[in-house]
Amino acid sequence: MKHPEPQPTRTLPGAKAAQTGEREKIQRVIERRGLCGLANDTRWDELITAMRDYAGQRPAYRWKCVDGRPVGWETEWLYHLPFPMISVEWMDLLFRHHPLRPGMSGPVWVTGEVEDHAERIETIVKAIGFEYTMGKNMLRIFGYSPKDLNLFDD
């Protein structure tokens, strides 16, 4: 009996995904700025997995890397994360928002309705063991201290 050929599997990037030398470059920035780590690759991988497995509309997120400026909101949890995650100074998860619905040219925000996933997202983040703070619309995960609250809940 002939067995079917194994199909190649596509693996998704994890917290350590980086180009050669990238982690070392980030480590030098961390040392130069005197930052103290509050998160690690294992915790980031747990968060990434939980968000990729999240039933329903995944929360939007934004982040600031130790060597850059804050970025705008993102909703894609497969490839658009700030890899390697060692670079993340903080990450905001938006838990209260207008839902997205299919539109002619892509998803559109539904005005008048608001979804609130605060309890669900906080449960995930707390179980992973991140240091975080809750706002009225978002939760901020801290990758490093001192804890930066710039733009929080804006």
Short mmCIF file of N, CA and C in Angstrom, two decimals:
data_model
loop_
_atom_site.label_atom_id
_atom_site.label_comp_id
_atom_site.label_asym_id
_atom_site.label_seq_id
_atom_site.Cartn_x
_atom_site.Cartn_y
_atom_site.Cartn_z
N MET A 1 0.84 -1.17 0.00
CA MET A 1 0.00 0.00 0.00
C MET A 1 0.89 1.24 0.00
N LYS A 2 0.60 2.13 -0.92
CA LYS A 2 1.39 3.36 -1.01
C LYS A 2 0.80 4.42 -0.08
N HIS A 3 1.66 5.01 0.72
CA HIS A 3 1.24 6.08 1.63
C HIS A 3 1.32 7.42 0.91
N PRO A 4 0.40 8.32 1.24
CA PRO A 4 0.45 9.64 0.60
C PRO A 4 1.71 10.39 1.00
N GLU A 5 2.18 11.20 0.09
CA GLU A 5 3.35 12.03 0.37
C GLU A 5 3.01 13.01 1.48
N PRO A 6 3.91 13.21 2.43
CA PRO A 6 3.63 14.21 3.47
C PRO A 6 3.56 15.59 2.84
N GLN A 7 2.59 16.35 3.28
CA GLN A 7 2.41 17.71 2.78
C GLN A 7 3.26 18.66 3.62
N PRO A 8 3.90 19.60 2.96
CA PRO A 8 4.70 20.55 3.75
C PRO A 8 3.78 21.37 4.66
N THR A 9 4.25 21.62 5.85
CA THR A 9 3.46 22.43 6.78
C THR A 9 4.10 23.81 6.87
N ARG A 10 3.25 24.77 6.96
CA ARG A 10 3.72 26.15 7.08
C ARG A 10 3.73 26.48 8.57
N THR A 11 4.88 26.82 9.08
CA THR A 11 4.95 27.17 10.49
C THR A 11 4.86 28.69 10.62
N LEU A 12 4.20 29.10 11.65
CA LEU A 12 4.06 30.53 11.93
C LEU A 12 5.22 30.99 12.79
N PRO A 13 5.66 32.22 12.61
CA PRO A 13 6.77 32.72 13.42
C PRO A 13 6.39 32.82 14.89
N GLY A 14 7.38 32.61 15.74
CA GLY A 14 7.19 32.74 17.18
C GLY A 14 8.00 33.90 17.73
N ALA A 15 8.02 34.02 19.04
CA ALA A 15 8.64 35.16 19.72
C ALA A 15 10.11 35.36 19.36
N LYS A 16 10.83 34.28 19.06
CA LYS A 16 12.26 34.39 18.78
C LYS A 16 12.59 34.68 17.32
N ALA A 17 11.58 34.70 16.45
CA ALA A 17 11.82 34.90 15.02
C ALA A 17 12.60 36.20 14.79
N ALA A 18 13.75 36.08 14.13
CA ALA A 18 14.59 37.26 13.90
C ALA A 18 15.59 36.97 12.80
N GLN A 19 16.04 38.03 12.18
CA GLN A 19 17.13 37.90 11.23
C GLN A 19 18.43 37.80 12.02
N THR A 20 19.45 37.28 11.39
CA THR A 20 20.75 37.11 12.04
C THR A 20 21.23 38.44 12.62
N GLY A 21 21.60 38.40 13.88
CA GLY A 21 22.14 39.58 14.55
C GLY A 21 21.11 40.52 15.15
N GLU A 22 19.84 40.33 14.85
CA GLU A 22 18.79 41.25 15.32
C GLU A 22 18.65 41.21 16.84
N ARG A 23 18.61 40.02 17.43
CA ARG A 23 18.45 39.91 18.89
C ARG A 23 19.63 40.57 19.62
N GLU A 24 20.82 40.38 19.10
CA GLU A 24 22.01 40.97 19.73
C GLU A 24 21.95 42.50 19.67
N LYS A 25 21.50 43.03 18.53
CA LYS A 25 21.37 44.48 18.37
C LYS A 25 20.37 45.03 19.39
N ILE A 26 19.25 44.35 19.54
CA ILE A 26 18.22 44.78 20.50
C ILE A 26 18.74 44.69 21.92
N GLN A 27 19.49 43.64 22.22
CA GLN A 27 20.06 43.48 23.56
C GLN A 27 20.98 44.65 23.91
N ARG A 28 21.73 45.12 22.94
CA ARG A 28 22.61 46.28 23.18
C ARG A 28 21.79 47.54 23.50
N VAL A 29 20.66 47.72 22.81
CA VAL A 29 19.79 48.87 23.09
C VAL A 29 19.23 48.77 24.50
N ILE A 30 18.79 47.58 24.88
CA ILE A 30 18.24 47.34 26.22
C ILE A 30 19.27 47.69 27.29
N GLU A 31 20.49 47.23 27.10
CA GLU A 31 21.56 47.51 28.06
C GLU A 31 21.89 49.00 28.09
N ARG A 32 21.98 49.63 26.93
CA ARG A 32 22.30 51.06 26.86
C ARG A 32 21.24 51.90 27.56
N ARG A 33 19.96 51.51 27.42
CA ARG A 33 18.87 52.27 28.05
C ARG A 33 18.65 51.88 29.50
N GLY A 34 19.31 50.83 29.99
CA GLY A 34 19.16 50.40 31.38
C GLY A 34 17.79 49.82 31.69
N LEU A 35 17.18 49.15 30.70
CA LEU A 35 15.85 48.57 30.90
C LEU A 35 15.94 47.24 31.64
N CYS A 36 14.91 46.93 32.38
CA CYS A 36 14.83 45.68 33.13
C CYS A 36 13.69 44.85 32.54
N GLY A 37 13.98 43.63 32.12
CA GLY A 37 12.98 42.78 31.48
C GLY A 37 11.87 42.34 32.42
N LEU A 38 10.63 42.43 31.92
CA LEU A 38 9.45 41.99 32.66
C LEU A 38 8.74 40.84 31.94
N ALA A 39 9.10 40.59 30.69
CA ALA A 39 8.47 39.53 29.90
C ALA A 39 9.59 38.66 29.33
N ASN A 40 9.21 37.53 28.75
CA ASN A 40 10.19 36.66 28.11
C ASN A 40 9.56 35.99 26.90
N ASP A 41 10.37 35.29 26.12
CA ASP A 41 9.88 34.65 24.89
C ASP A 41 8.76 33.65 25.16
N THR A 42 8.84 32.92 26.26
CA THR A 42 7.80 31.94 26.58
C THR A 42 6.46 32.63 26.78
N ARG A 43 6.44 33.71 27.53
CA ARG A 43 5.18 34.44 27.75
C ARG A 43 4.65 35.03 26.44
N TRP A 44 5.53 35.62 25.65
CA TRP A 44 5.08 36.19 24.37
C TRP A 44 4.51 35.09 23.48
N ASP A 45 5.17 33.92 23.44
CA ASP A 45 4.65 32.82 22.62
C ASP A 45 3.28 32.37 23.11
N GLU A 46 3.08 32.33 24.43
CA GLU A 46 1.77 31.96 24.97
C GLU A 46 0.70 32.97 24.55
N LEU A 47 1.04 34.26 24.59
CA LEU A 47 0.08 35.29 24.17
C LEU A 47 -0.22 35.16 22.67
N ILE A 48 0.81 35.01 21.86
CA ILE A 48 0.62 34.89 20.41
C ILE A 48 -0.29 33.70 20.10
N THR A 49 -0.02 32.56 20.73
CA THR A 49 -0.85 31.37 20.51
C THR A 49 -2.29 31.62 20.94
N ALA A 50 -2.47 32.22 22.11
CA ALA A 50 -3.83 32.50 22.60
C ALA A 50 -4.58 33.43 21.65
N MET A 51 -3.91 34.43 21.12
CA MET A 51 -4.58 35.37 20.21
C MET A 51 -4.84 34.73 18.85
N ARG A 52 -3.93 33.89 18.38
CA ARG A 52 -4.17 33.20 17.11
C ARG A 52 -5.33 32.22 17.24
N ASP A 53 -5.52 31.66 18.43
CA ASP A 53 -6.62 30.71 18.68
C ASP A 53 -7.90 31.39 19.13
N TYR A 54 -7.87 32.69 19.30
CA TYR A 54 -9.00 33.46 19.85
C TYR A 54 -10.23 33.32 18.96
N ALA A 55 -11.32 32.86 19.53
CA ALA A 55 -12.57 32.72 18.77
C ALA A 55 -13.20 34.09 18.58
N GLY A 56 -13.64 34.37 17.39
CA GLY A 56 -14.25 35.67 17.12
C GLY A 56 -13.22 36.66 16.64
N GLN A 57 -13.58 37.91 16.69
CA GLN A 57 -12.69 38.98 16.23
C GLN A 57 -11.54 39.14 17.21
N ARG A 58 -10.33 38.92 16.72
CA ARG A 58 -9.15 39.06 17.58
C ARG A 58 -8.96 40.53 17.94
N PRO A 59 -8.42 40.79 19.12
CA PRO A 59 -8.24 42.19 19.51
C PRO A 59 -7.18 42.89 18.66
N ALA A 60 -7.42 44.16 18.40
CA ALA A 60 -6.41 44.98 17.74
C ALA A 60 -5.29 45.23 18.76
N TYR A 61 -4.10 45.48 18.25
CA TYR A 61 -2.96 45.72 19.13
C TYR A 61 -2.04 46.75 18.50
N ARG A 62 -1.25 47.39 19.35
CA ARG A 62 -0.18 48.27 18.91
C ARG A 62 0.96 48.08 19.88
N TRP A 63 2.14 48.52 19.50
CA TRP A 63 3.30 48.30 20.35
C TRP A 63 4.32 49.41 20.17
N LYS A 64 5.27 49.40 21.09
CA LYS A 64 6.46 50.24 20.97
C LYS A 64 7.65 49.34 21.22
N CYS A 65 8.59 49.37 20.30
CA CYS A 65 9.83 48.62 20.48
C CYS A 65 10.86 49.48 21.20
N VAL A 66 11.81 48.84 21.84
CA VAL A 66 12.82 49.55 22.62
C VAL A 66 13.66 50.49 21.76
N ASP A 67 13.71 50.24 20.46
CA ASP A 67 14.53 51.06 19.57
C ASP A 67 13.70 51.81 18.53
N GLY A 68 12.43 52.06 18.85
CA GLY A 68 11.59 52.73 17.86
C GLY A 68 10.47 53.53 18.48
N ARG A 69 9.58 53.98 17.61
CA ARG A 69 8.41 54.75 18.02
C ARG A 69 7.20 53.84 18.11
N PRO A 70 6.16 54.28 18.82
CA PRO A 70 4.91 53.50 18.84
C PRO A 70 4.36 53.39 17.42
N VAL A 71 3.76 52.25 17.13
CA VAL A 71 3.15 52.03 15.81
C VAL A 71 1.64 52.11 15.92
N GLY A 72 0.98 52.20 14.78
CA GLY A 72 -0.48 52.25 14.74
C GLY A 72 -1.10 50.90 15.04
N TRP A 73 -2.42 50.90 15.12
CA TRP A 73 -3.15 49.68 15.46
C TRP A 73 -3.06 48.64 14.35
N GLU A 74 -2.96 47.39 14.74
CA GLU A 74 -2.84 46.24 13.84
C GLU A 74 -3.85 45.19 14.29
N THR A 75 -4.32 44.37 13.37
CA THR A 75 -5.27 43.30 13.75
C THR A 75 -4.81 41.92 13.29
N GLU A 76 -3.72 41.83 12.55
CA GLU A 76 -3.26 40.58 12.00
C GLU A 76 -2.27 39.93 12.98
N TRP A 77 -2.60 38.76 13.50
CA TRP A 77 -1.80 38.09 14.54
C TRP A 77 -0.91 36.97 14.01
N LEU A 78 -0.81 36.80 12.70
CA LEU A 78 -0.01 35.69 12.18
C LEU A 78 1.42 36.11 11.87
N TYR A 79 1.59 37.15 11.08
CA TYR A 79 2.92 37.54 10.62
C TYR A 79 3.31 38.98 10.92
N HIS A 80 2.39 39.83 11.31
CA HIS A 80 2.67 41.27 11.45
C HIS A 80 3.13 41.69 12.84
N LEU A 81 3.48 40.77 13.67
CA LEU A 81 3.93 41.09 15.03
C LEU A 81 5.37 41.63 14.99
N PRO A 82 5.78 42.34 16.04
CA PRO A 82 7.12 42.93 16.06
C PRO A 82 8.19 41.92 16.46
N PHE A 83 8.47 40.97 15.57
CA PHE A 83 9.47 39.94 15.84
C PHE A 83 10.86 40.52 15.74
N PRO A 84 11.80 40.08 16.59
CA PRO A 84 11.62 39.22 17.75
C PRO A 84 10.95 39.99 18.89
N MET A 85 10.19 39.29 19.69
CA MET A 85 9.40 39.93 20.73
C MET A 85 10.26 40.50 21.87
N ILE A 86 11.53 40.13 21.92
CA ILE A 86 12.44 40.73 22.91
C ILE A 86 12.50 42.24 22.71
N SER A 87 12.11 42.72 21.54
CA SER A 87 12.17 44.15 21.23
C SER A 87 10.99 44.94 21.78
N VAL A 88 9.94 44.29 22.28
CA VAL A 88 8.71 44.97 22.67
C VAL A 88 8.83 45.63 24.04
N GLU A 89 8.81 46.95 24.06
CA GLU A 89 8.82 47.69 25.33
C GLU A 89 7.44 47.62 25.98
N TRP A 90 6.38 47.79 25.16
CA TRP A 90 5.01 47.60 25.64
C TRP A 90 4.12 47.23 24.47
N MET A 91 3.00 46.59 24.80
CA MET A 91 2.00 46.23 23.79
C MET A 91 0.63 46.51 24.37
N ASP A 92 -0.19 47.23 23.61
CA ASP A 92 -1.58 47.50 24.00
C ASP A 92 -2.51 46.55 23.27
N LEU A 93 -3.47 46.00 24.00
CA LEU A 93 -4.53 45.17 23.41
C LEU A 93 -5.83 45.93 23.59
N LEU A 94 -6.51 46.21 22.50
CA LEU A 94 -7.78 46.94 22.53
C LEU A 94 -8.90 45.95 22.83
N PHE A 95 -9.56 46.12 23.98
CA PHE A 95 -10.61 45.16 24.34
C PHE A 95 -12.02 45.73 24.18
N ARG A 96 -12.16 47.02 24.03
CA ARG A 96 -13.48 47.63 23.81
C ARG A 96 -13.42 48.37 22.48
N HIS A 97 -14.27 47.96 21.55
CA HIS A 97 -14.20 48.50 20.20
C HIS A 97 -15.50 48.28 19.45
N HIS A 98 -15.64 48.95 18.33
CA HIS A 98 -16.75 48.69 17.42
C HIS A 98 -16.43 47.41 16.66
N PRO A 99 -17.41 46.54 16.47
CA PRO A 99 -17.13 45.29 15.74
C PRO A 99 -16.88 45.55 14.26
N LEU A 100 -16.17 44.62 13.63
CA LEU A 100 -15.93 44.66 12.19
C LEU A 100 -16.94 43.75 11.50
N ARG A 101 -17.43 44.20 10.37
CA ARG A 101 -18.33 43.39 9.54
C ARG A 101 -17.81 43.42 8.11
N PRO A 102 -18.10 42.36 7.33
CA PRO A 102 -17.65 42.35 5.94
C PRO A 102 -18.26 43.52 5.16
N GLY A 103 -17.46 44.14 4.33
CA GLY A 103 -17.92 45.22 3.47
C GLY A 103 -17.50 44.95 2.04
N MET A 104 -17.93 45.77 1.13
CA MET A 104 -17.63 45.58 -0.30
C MET A 104 -16.12 45.62 -0.57
N SER A 105 -15.39 46.48 0.14
CA SER A 105 -13.96 46.64 -0.09
C SER A 105 -13.14 46.13 1.08
N GLY A 106 -13.70 45.26 1.89
CA GLY A 106 -13.01 44.75 3.06
C GLY A 106 -13.80 45.05 4.31
N PRO A 107 -13.27 44.69 5.48
CA PRO A 107 -14.00 44.89 6.73
C PRO A 107 -14.26 46.36 7.03
N VAL A 108 -15.40 46.63 7.64
CA VAL A 108 -15.75 48.00 8.05
C VAL A 108 -16.19 47.98 9.51
N TRP A 109 -15.90 49.07 10.23
CA TRP A 109 -16.32 49.21 11.62
C TRP A 109 -17.81 49.47 11.67
N VAL A 110 -18.51 48.82 12.58
CA VAL A 110 -19.94 49.03 12.77
C VAL A 110 -20.12 50.07 13.87
N THR A 111 -20.65 51.23 13.51
CA THR A 111 -20.85 52.27 14.52
C THR A 111 -22.14 51.99 15.28
N GLY A 112 -22.20 52.46 16.50
CA GLY A 112 -23.38 52.26 17.33
C GLY A 112 -23.29 51.02 18.20
N GLU A 113 -22.54 50.01 17.77
CA GLU A 113 -22.34 48.81 18.57
C GLU A 113 -20.94 48.86 19.19
N VAL A 114 -20.82 48.29 20.38
CA VAL A 114 -19.51 48.20 21.02
C VAL A 114 -19.37 46.79 21.60
N GLU A 115 -18.24 46.16 21.31
CA GLU A 115 -17.93 44.86 21.89
C GLU A 115 -16.92 45.09 23.01
N ASP A 116 -17.08 44.36 24.10
CA ASP A 116 -16.18 44.48 25.24
C ASP A 116 -15.66 43.10 25.62
N HIS A 117 -14.36 42.90 25.41
CA HIS A 117 -13.71 41.63 25.70
C HIS A 117 -12.72 41.77 26.87
N ALA A 118 -12.92 42.78 27.71
CA ALA A 118 -11.97 43.07 28.79
C ALA A 118 -11.71 41.87 29.68
N GLU A 119 -12.77 41.26 30.17
CA GLU A 119 -12.60 40.14 31.11
C GLU A 119 -11.88 38.97 30.45
N ARG A 120 -12.24 38.67 29.24
CA ARG A 120 -11.64 37.54 28.53
C ARG A 120 -10.15 37.78 28.27
N ILE A 121 -9.81 38.97 27.79
CA ILE A 121 -8.41 39.27 27.49
C ILE A 121 -7.59 39.38 28.76
N GLU A 122 -8.14 40.00 29.80
CA GLU A 122 -7.39 40.10 31.06
C GLU A 122 -7.13 38.72 31.64
N THR A 123 -8.09 37.82 31.54
CA THR A 123 -7.90 36.45 32.04
C THR A 123 -6.72 35.78 31.35
N ILE A 124 -6.62 35.94 30.05
CA ILE A 124 -5.51 35.35 29.29
C ILE A 124 -4.18 35.95 29.73
N VAL A 125 -4.11 37.27 29.78
CA VAL A 125 -2.86 37.97 30.11
C VAL A 125 -2.42 37.66 31.54
N LYS A 126 -3.37 37.64 32.45
CA LYS A 126 -3.06 37.34 33.86
C LYS A 126 -2.56 35.91 34.01
N ALA A 127 -3.19 34.95 33.32
CA ALA A 127 -2.79 33.54 33.41
C ALA A 127 -1.37 33.33 32.88
N ILE A 128 -0.99 34.10 31.88
CA ILE A 128 0.36 33.99 31.32
C ILE A 128 1.40 34.55 32.29
N GLY A 129 1.02 35.52 33.10
CA GLY A 129 1.93 36.08 34.08
C GLY A 129 2.58 37.40 33.68
N PHE A 130 2.01 38.08 32.70
CA PHE A 130 2.54 39.38 32.31
C PHE A 130 2.27 40.43 33.37
N GLU A 131 3.14 41.44 33.43
CA GLU A 131 2.83 42.65 34.18
C GLU A 131 2.06 43.55 33.22
N TYR A 132 0.92 44.08 33.69
CA TYR A 132 0.05 44.85 32.80
C TYR A 132 -0.76 45.85 33.61
N THR A 133 -1.41 46.75 32.90
CA THR A 133 -2.36 47.66 33.52
C THR A 133 -3.58 47.74 32.62
N MET A 134 -4.74 47.93 33.25
CA MET A 134 -6.01 48.02 32.53
C MET A 134 -6.43 49.48 32.42
N GLY A 135 -6.97 49.84 31.28
CA GLY A 135 -7.56 51.14 31.07
C GLY A 135 -9.04 50.97 30.78
N LYS A 136 -9.67 52.02 30.27
CA LYS A 136 -11.10 51.91 29.98
C LYS A 136 -11.36 51.23 28.64
N ASN A 137 -10.37 51.22 27.74
CA ASN A 137 -10.54 50.60 26.42
C ASN A 137 -9.46 49.60 26.05
N MET A 138 -8.38 49.60 26.78
CA MET A 138 -7.25 48.75 26.41
C MET A 138 -6.51 48.26 27.64
N LEU A 139 -5.68 47.27 27.39
CA LEU A 139 -4.81 46.69 28.40
C LEU A 139 -3.39 46.85 27.87
N ARG A 140 -2.46 47.30 28.71
CA ARG A 140 -1.06 47.43 28.30
C ARG A 140 -0.23 46.37 28.99
N ILE A 141 0.48 45.59 28.18
CA ILE A 141 1.46 44.62 28.66
C ILE A 141 2.82 45.30 28.64
N PHE A 142 3.56 45.15 29.73
CA PHE A 142 4.88 45.76 29.81
C PHE A 142 5.95 44.71 29.54
N GLY A 143 6.80 44.99 28.55
CA GLY A 143 7.93 44.11 28.28
C GLY A 143 9.13 44.48 29.13
N TYR A 144 9.18 45.75 29.55
CA TYR A 144 10.33 46.24 30.32
C TYR A 144 9.89 47.28 31.33
N SER A 145 10.74 47.47 32.34
CA SER A 145 10.57 48.61 33.23
C SER A 145 11.80 49.48 33.02
N PRO A 146 11.69 50.79 33.26
CA PRO A 146 10.52 51.43 33.84
C PRO A 146 9.32 51.35 32.90
N LYS A 147 8.14 51.26 33.51
CA LYS A 147 6.89 51.11 32.77
C LYS A 147 6.50 52.44 32.13
N ASP A 148 6.33 52.40 30.83
CA ASP A 148 5.99 53.59 30.05
C ASP A 148 4.49 53.63 29.80
N LEU A 149 3.82 54.70 30.24
CA LEU A 149 2.38 54.86 30.03
C LEU A 149 2.06 55.88 28.93
N ASN A 150 3.07 56.28 28.16
CA ASN A 150 2.85 57.19 27.05
C ASN A 150 1.80 56.61 26.09
N LEU A 151 0.82 57.42 25.70
CA LEU A 151 -0.27 57.06 24.78
C LEU A 151 -1.27 56.07 25.37
N PHE A 152 -1.12 55.68 26.62
CA PHE A 152 -2.02 54.67 27.16
C PHE A 152 -3.44 55.18 27.24
N ASP A 153 -4.34 54.39 26.74
CA ASP A 153 -5.78 54.65 26.68
C ASP A 153 -6.13 55.88 25.85
N ASP A 154 -5.24 56.24 24.90
CA ASP A 154 -5.53 57.31 23.94
C ASP A 154 -6.31 56.72 22.77
#
